[in-house]
CSV table of C-alpha atoms in Angstrom, one decimal:
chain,number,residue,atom,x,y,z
A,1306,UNK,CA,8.8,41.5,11.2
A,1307,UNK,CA,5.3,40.1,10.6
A,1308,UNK,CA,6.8,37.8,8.2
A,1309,UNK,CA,9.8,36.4,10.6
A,1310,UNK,CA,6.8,36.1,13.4
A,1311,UNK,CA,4.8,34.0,11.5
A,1312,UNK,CA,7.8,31.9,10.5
A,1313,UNK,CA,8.0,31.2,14.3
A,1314,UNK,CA,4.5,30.5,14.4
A,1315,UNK,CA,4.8,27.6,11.7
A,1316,UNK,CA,8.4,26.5,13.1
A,1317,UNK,CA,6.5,26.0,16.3
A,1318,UNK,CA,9.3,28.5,18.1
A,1319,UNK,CA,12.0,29.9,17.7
A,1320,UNK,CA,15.1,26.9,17.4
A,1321,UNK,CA,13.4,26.0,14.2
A,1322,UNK,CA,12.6,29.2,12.8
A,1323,UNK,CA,16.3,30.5,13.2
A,1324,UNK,CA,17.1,27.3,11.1
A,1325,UNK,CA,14.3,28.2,8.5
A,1326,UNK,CA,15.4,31.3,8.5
A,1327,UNK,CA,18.9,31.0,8.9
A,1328,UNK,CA,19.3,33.7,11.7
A,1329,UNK,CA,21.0,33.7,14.8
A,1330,UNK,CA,18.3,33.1,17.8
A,1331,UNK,CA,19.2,36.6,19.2
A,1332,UNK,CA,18.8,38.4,16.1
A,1333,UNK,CA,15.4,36.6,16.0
A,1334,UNK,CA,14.5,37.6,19.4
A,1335,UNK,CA,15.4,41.0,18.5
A,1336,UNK,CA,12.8,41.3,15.8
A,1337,UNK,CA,10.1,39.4,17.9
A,1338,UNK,CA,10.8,42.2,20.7
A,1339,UNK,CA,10.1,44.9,18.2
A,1340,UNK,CA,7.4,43.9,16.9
A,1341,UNK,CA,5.7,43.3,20.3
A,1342,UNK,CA,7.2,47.0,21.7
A,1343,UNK,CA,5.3,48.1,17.8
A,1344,UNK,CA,1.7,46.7,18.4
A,1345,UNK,CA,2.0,47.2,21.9
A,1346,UNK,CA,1.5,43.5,23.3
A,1347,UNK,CA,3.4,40.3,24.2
A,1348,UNK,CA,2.9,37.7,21.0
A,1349,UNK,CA,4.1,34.5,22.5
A,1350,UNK,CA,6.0,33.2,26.0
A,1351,UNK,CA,9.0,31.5,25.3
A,1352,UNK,CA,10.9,29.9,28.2
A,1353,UNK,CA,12.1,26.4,29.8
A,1354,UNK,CA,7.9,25.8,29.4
A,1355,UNK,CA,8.1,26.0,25.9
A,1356,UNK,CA,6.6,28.1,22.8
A,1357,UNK,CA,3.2,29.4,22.9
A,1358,UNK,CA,1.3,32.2,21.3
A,1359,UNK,CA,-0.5,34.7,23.7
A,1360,UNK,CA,-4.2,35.5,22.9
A,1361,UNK,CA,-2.7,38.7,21.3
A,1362,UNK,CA,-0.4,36.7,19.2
A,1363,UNK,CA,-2.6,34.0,17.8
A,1364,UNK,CA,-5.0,37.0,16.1
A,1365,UNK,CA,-1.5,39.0,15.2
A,1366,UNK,CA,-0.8,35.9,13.4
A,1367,UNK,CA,-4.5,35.2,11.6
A,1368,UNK,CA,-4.1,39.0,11.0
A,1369,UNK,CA,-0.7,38.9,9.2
A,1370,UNK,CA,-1.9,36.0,6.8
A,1371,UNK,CA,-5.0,37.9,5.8
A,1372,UNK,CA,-2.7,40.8,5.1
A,1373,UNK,CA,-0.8,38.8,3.4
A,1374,UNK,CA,-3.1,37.8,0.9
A,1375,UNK,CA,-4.2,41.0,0.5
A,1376,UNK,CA,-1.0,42.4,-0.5
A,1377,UNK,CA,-0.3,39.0,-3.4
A,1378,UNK,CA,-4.2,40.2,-4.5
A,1379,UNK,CA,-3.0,43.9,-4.7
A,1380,UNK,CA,0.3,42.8,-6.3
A,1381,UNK,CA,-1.8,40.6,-9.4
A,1382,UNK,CA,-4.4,43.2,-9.7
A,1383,UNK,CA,-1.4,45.6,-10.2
A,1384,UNK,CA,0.1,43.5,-12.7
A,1385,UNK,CA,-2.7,42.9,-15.0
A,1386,UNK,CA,-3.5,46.6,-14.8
A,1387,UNK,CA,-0.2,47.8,-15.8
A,1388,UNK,CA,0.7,45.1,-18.0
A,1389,UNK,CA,3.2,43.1,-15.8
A,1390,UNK,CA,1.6,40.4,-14.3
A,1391,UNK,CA,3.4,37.1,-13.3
A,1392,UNK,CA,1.3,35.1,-11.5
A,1393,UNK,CA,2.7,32.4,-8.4
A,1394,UNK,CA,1.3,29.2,-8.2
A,1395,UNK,CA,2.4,27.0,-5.0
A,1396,UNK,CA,1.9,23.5,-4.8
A,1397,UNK,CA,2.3,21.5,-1.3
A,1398,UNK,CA,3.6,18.1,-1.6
A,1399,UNK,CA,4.7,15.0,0.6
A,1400,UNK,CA,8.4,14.0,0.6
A,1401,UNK,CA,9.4,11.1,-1.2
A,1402,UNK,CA,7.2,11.6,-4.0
A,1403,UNK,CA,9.8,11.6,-6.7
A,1404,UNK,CA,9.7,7.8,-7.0
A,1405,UNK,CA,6.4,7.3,-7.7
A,1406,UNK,CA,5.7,6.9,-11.4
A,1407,UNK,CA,1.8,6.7,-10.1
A,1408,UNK,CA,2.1,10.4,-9.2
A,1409,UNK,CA,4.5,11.2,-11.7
A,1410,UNK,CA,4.7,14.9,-10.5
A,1411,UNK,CA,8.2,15.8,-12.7
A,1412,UNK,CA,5.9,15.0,-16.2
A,1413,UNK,CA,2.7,17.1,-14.6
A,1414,UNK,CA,5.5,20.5,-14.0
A,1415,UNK,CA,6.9,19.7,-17.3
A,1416,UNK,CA,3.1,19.8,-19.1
A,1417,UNK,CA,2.4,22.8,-16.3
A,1418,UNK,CA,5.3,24.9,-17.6
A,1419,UNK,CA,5.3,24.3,-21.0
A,1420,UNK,CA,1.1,25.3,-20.9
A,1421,UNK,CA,1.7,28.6,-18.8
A,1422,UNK,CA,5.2,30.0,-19.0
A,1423,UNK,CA,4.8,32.9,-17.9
A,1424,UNK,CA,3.7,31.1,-14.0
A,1425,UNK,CA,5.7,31.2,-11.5
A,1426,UNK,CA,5.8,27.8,-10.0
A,1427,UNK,CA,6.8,27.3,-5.9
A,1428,UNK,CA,7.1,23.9,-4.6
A,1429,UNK,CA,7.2,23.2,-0.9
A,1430,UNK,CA,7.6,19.6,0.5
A,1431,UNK,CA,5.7,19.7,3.9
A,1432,UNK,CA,4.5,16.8,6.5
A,1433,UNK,CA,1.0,15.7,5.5
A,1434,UNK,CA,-0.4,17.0,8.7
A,1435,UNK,CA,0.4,20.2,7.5
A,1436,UNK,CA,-0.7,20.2,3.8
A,1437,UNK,CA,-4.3,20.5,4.5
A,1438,UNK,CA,-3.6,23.5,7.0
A,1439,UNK,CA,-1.0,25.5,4.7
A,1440,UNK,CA,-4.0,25.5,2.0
A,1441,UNK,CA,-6.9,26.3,4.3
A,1442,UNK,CA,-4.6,29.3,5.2
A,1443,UNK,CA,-4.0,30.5,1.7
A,1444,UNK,CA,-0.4,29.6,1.7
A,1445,UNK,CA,-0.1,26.7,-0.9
A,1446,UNK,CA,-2.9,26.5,-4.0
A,1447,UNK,CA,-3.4,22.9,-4.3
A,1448,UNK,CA,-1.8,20.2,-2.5
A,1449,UNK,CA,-0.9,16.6,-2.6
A,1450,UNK,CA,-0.6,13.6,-0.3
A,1451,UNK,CA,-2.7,11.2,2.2
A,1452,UNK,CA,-5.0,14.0,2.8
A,1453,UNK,CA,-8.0,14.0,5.4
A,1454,UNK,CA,-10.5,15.2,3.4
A,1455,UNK,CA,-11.5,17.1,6.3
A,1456,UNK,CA,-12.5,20.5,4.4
A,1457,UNK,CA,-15.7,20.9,3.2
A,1458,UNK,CA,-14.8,24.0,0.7
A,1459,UNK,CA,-12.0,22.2,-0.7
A,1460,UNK,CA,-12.3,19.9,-4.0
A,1461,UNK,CA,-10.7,16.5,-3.8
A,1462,UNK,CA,-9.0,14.2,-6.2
A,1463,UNK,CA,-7.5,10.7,-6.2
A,1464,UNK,CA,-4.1,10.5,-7.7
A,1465,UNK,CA,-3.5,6.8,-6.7
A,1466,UNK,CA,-3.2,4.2,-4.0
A,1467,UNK,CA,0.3,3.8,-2.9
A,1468,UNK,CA,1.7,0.6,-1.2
A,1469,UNK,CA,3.6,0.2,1.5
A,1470,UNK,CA,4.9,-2.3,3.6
A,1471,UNK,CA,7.6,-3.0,6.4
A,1472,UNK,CA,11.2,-3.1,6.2
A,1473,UNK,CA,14.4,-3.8,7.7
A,1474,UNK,CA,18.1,-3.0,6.9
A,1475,UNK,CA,20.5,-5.4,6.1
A,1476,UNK,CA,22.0,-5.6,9.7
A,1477,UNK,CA,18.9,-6.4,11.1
A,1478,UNK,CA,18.5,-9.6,13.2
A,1479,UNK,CA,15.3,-10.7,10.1
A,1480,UNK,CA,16.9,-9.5,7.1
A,1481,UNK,CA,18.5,-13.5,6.4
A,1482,UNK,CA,15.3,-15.1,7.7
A,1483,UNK,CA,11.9,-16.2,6.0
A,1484,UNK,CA,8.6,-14.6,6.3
A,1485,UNK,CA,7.2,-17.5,7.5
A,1486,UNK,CA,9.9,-17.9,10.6
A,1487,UNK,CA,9.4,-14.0,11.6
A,1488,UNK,CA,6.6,-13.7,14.1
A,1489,UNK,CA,3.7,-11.3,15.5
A,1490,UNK,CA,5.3,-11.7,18.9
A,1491,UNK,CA,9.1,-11.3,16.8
A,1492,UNK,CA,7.7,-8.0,16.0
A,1493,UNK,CA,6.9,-7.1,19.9
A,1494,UNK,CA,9.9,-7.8,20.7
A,1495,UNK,CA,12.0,-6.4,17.8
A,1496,UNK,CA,12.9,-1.9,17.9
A,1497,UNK,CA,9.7,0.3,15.8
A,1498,UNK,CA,10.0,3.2,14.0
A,1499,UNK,CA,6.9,4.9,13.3
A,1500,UNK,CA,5.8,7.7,11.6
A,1501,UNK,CA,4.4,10.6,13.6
A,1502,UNK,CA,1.7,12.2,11.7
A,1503,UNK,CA,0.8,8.5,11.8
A,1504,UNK,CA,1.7,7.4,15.1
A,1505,UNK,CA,-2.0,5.6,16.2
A,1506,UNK,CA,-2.3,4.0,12.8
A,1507,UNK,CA,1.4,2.4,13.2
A,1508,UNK,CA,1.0,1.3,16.9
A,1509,UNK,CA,-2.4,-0.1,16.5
A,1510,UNK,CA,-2.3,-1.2,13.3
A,1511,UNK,CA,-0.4,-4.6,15.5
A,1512,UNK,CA,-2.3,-5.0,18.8
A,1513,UNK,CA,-0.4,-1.7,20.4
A,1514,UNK,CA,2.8,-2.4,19.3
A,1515,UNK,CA,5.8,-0.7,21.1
A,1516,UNK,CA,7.1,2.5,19.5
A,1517,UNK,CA,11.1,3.0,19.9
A,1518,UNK,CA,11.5,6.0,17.5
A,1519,UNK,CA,9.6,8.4,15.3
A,1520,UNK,CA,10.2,10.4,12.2
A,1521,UNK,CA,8.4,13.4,10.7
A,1522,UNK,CA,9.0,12.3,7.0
A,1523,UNK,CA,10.0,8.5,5.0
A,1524,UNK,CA,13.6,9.9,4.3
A,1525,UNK,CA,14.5,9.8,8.0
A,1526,UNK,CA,12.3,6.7,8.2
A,1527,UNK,CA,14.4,5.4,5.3
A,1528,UNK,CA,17.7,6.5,7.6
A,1529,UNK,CA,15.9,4.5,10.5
A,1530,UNK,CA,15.4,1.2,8.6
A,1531,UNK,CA,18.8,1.5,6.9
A,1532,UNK,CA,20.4,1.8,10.4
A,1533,UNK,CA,19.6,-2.1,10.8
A,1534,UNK,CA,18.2,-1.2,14.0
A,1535,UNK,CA,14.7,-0.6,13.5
A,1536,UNK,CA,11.8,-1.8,11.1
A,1537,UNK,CA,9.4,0.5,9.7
A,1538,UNK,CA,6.9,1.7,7.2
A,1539,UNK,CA,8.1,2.8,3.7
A,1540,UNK,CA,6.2,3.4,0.8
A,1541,UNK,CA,7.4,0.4,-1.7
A,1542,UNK,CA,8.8,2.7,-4.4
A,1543,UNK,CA,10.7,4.8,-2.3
A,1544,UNK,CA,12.1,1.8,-0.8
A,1545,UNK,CA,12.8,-0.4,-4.0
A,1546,UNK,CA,15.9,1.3,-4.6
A,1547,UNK,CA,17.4,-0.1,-1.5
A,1548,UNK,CA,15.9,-3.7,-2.2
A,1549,UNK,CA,17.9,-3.6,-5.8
A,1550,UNK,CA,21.0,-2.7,-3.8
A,1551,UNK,CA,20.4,-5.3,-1.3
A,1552,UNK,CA,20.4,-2.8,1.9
A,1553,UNK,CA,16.8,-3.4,2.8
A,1554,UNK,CA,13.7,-6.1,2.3
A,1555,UNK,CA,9.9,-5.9,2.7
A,1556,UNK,CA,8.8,-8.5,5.5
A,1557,UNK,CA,5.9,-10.4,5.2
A,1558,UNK,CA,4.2,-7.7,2.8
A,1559,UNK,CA,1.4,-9.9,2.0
A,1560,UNK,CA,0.2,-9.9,5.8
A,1561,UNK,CA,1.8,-6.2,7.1
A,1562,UNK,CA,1.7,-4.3,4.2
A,1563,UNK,CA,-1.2,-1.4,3.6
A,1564,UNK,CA,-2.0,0.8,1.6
A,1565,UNK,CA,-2.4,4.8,1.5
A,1566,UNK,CA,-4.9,6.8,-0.6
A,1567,UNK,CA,-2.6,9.9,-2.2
A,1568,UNK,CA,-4.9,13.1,-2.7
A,1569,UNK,CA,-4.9,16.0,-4.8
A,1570,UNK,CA,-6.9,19.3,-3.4
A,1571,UNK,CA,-7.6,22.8,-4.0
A,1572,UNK,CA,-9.7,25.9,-3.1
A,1573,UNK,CA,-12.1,26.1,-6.3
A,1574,UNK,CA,-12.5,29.6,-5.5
A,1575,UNK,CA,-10.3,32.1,-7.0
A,1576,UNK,CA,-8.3,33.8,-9.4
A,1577,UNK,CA,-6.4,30.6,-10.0
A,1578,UNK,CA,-9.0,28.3,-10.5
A,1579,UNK,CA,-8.0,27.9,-14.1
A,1580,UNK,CA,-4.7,26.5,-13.1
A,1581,UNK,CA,-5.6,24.5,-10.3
A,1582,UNK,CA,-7.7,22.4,-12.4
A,1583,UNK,CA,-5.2,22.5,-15.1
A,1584,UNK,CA,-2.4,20.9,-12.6
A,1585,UNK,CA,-5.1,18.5,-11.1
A,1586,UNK,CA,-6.1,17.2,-14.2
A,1587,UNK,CA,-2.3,16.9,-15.5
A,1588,UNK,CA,-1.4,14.8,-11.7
A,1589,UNK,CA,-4.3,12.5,-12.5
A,1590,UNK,CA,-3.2,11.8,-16.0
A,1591,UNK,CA,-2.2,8.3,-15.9
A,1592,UNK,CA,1.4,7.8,-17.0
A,1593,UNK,CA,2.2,6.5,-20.7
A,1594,UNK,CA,2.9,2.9,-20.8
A,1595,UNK,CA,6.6,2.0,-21.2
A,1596,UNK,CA,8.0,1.6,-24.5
A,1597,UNK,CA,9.2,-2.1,-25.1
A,1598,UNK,CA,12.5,-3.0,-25.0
């Protein structure tokens, strides 16, 4: 029950947590309610005003993670003791990072796997806003994406710089017209989709242009741009696929493009520290050069 709760917690209620964890909403209530009737306090109000943890609930929740770490502590100390130890290690990654050769996170799993077999290796895709938390919080080991670099504790790395620049779909009004005949004020006036872990830096970034959609992750914003109804941000290799099939095109990349710095961080405290720089140094391994033709 402490488990589905904080599931709740990180869903931000309980619509998204029955999808996470692919329950009915009254079989979730159910277990919320018994949890509540165990500890003897109300964890969260949940009404037409929305979710929100109760005082009692936000330290149920800091309580359970703590408890949970304890019990993957007990579980490893266990294993070595006895012989049967199989470590976990979880990484946290951005979405669309499966394009970009830069990161080249398939080769650094392949070296991973082949160096420690006997690891077993979780991967979560999760916004960027969340990446940082999910490691503060002992969830994920070492994470990677346009990080804050707002934790002292935590060691940093840069993996690269990744490019991106504005696009539109095919259907849009400016996919047939220059660079040089699409305007600032074009822009204004033309439907934005913008990211919205980075809403400010999208708006702003134009003199407060008008936002007319929002996604959480650059697959929907890929969805967005394909729609031929808005423009929006994508990172250039996630988008280049769509450029070579002639579905979407960067617009004036030399003057709206920018770039974002892609981060690598851990906890160097721990059992795992051995493996955490062992992945961090296999993500910032430059890639081979390509053979030539």
């Amino acid at each position: 029950m402490l488990k589905i709760f904080a599931t709740v917690v990180e869903c931000n209620g309980f619509q998204n947590a029955q999808i996470a964890l692919n329950i009915s909403q009254s079989t979730l209530s159910t277990h919320i309610a018994n949890l509540e009737a165990k500890l003897g306090s109300r964890l969260c109000e949940r009404g037409r005003a929305g979710f929100k943890l109760t005082r009692a609930g936000e330290e149920t929740y800091e309580g359970a993670q703590d408890l949970f770490r304890s019990i993957e502590s007990f579980e490893a100390r266990m294993g070595r003791v006895h012989g049967t130890e199989s470590r976990r290690f979880r990484i946290g990654v951005i979405d669309t990072v499966v394009t970009s050769r830069e990161v080249g996170l398939d080769r650094a799993v392949a070296a991973f796997g082949a160096a420690y077999p006997d690891v077993f290796v979780d991967l979560e895709i999760s916004p960027p806003q969340l990446l940082e938390r999910s490691l503060a919080e002992g969830r994920r080991d070492i994470v990677i994406g346009p990080l804050s670099q707002s934790v002292p504790a935590f060691e940093y790395r840069e993996v690269t710089v990744e490019r991106h620049a504005l696009y539109c779909g095919r259907d849009h009004p400016w996919f047939g017209r220059p660079d040089a005949g699409i305007t600032r004020a074009d822009l204004m006036a033309t439907q934005f989709s913008v990211r919205a872990y980075r809403y400010f830096d999208d708006v702003y970034r134009f003199g407060k242009a008008k936002a007319n959609a929002s996604v959480s992750n650059m697959e929907a914003q890929e969805i967005m741009v394909l729609s031929g109804r808005y423009v929006g941000f994508l990172p250039d290799h996630a988008a280049a696929r769509w450029v070579e099939a002639g579905l979407m095109r960067a617009v004036r990349p030399a003057d709206w493009g920018l770039t974002s710095r892609f981060l690598i961080a851990f906890d160097p405290a721990g059992e795992l520290r051995p493996l955490k720089r062992a992945f961090q140094r296999l993500v910032c391994t430059p890639a081979p050069a390509a053979a030539d033709a």
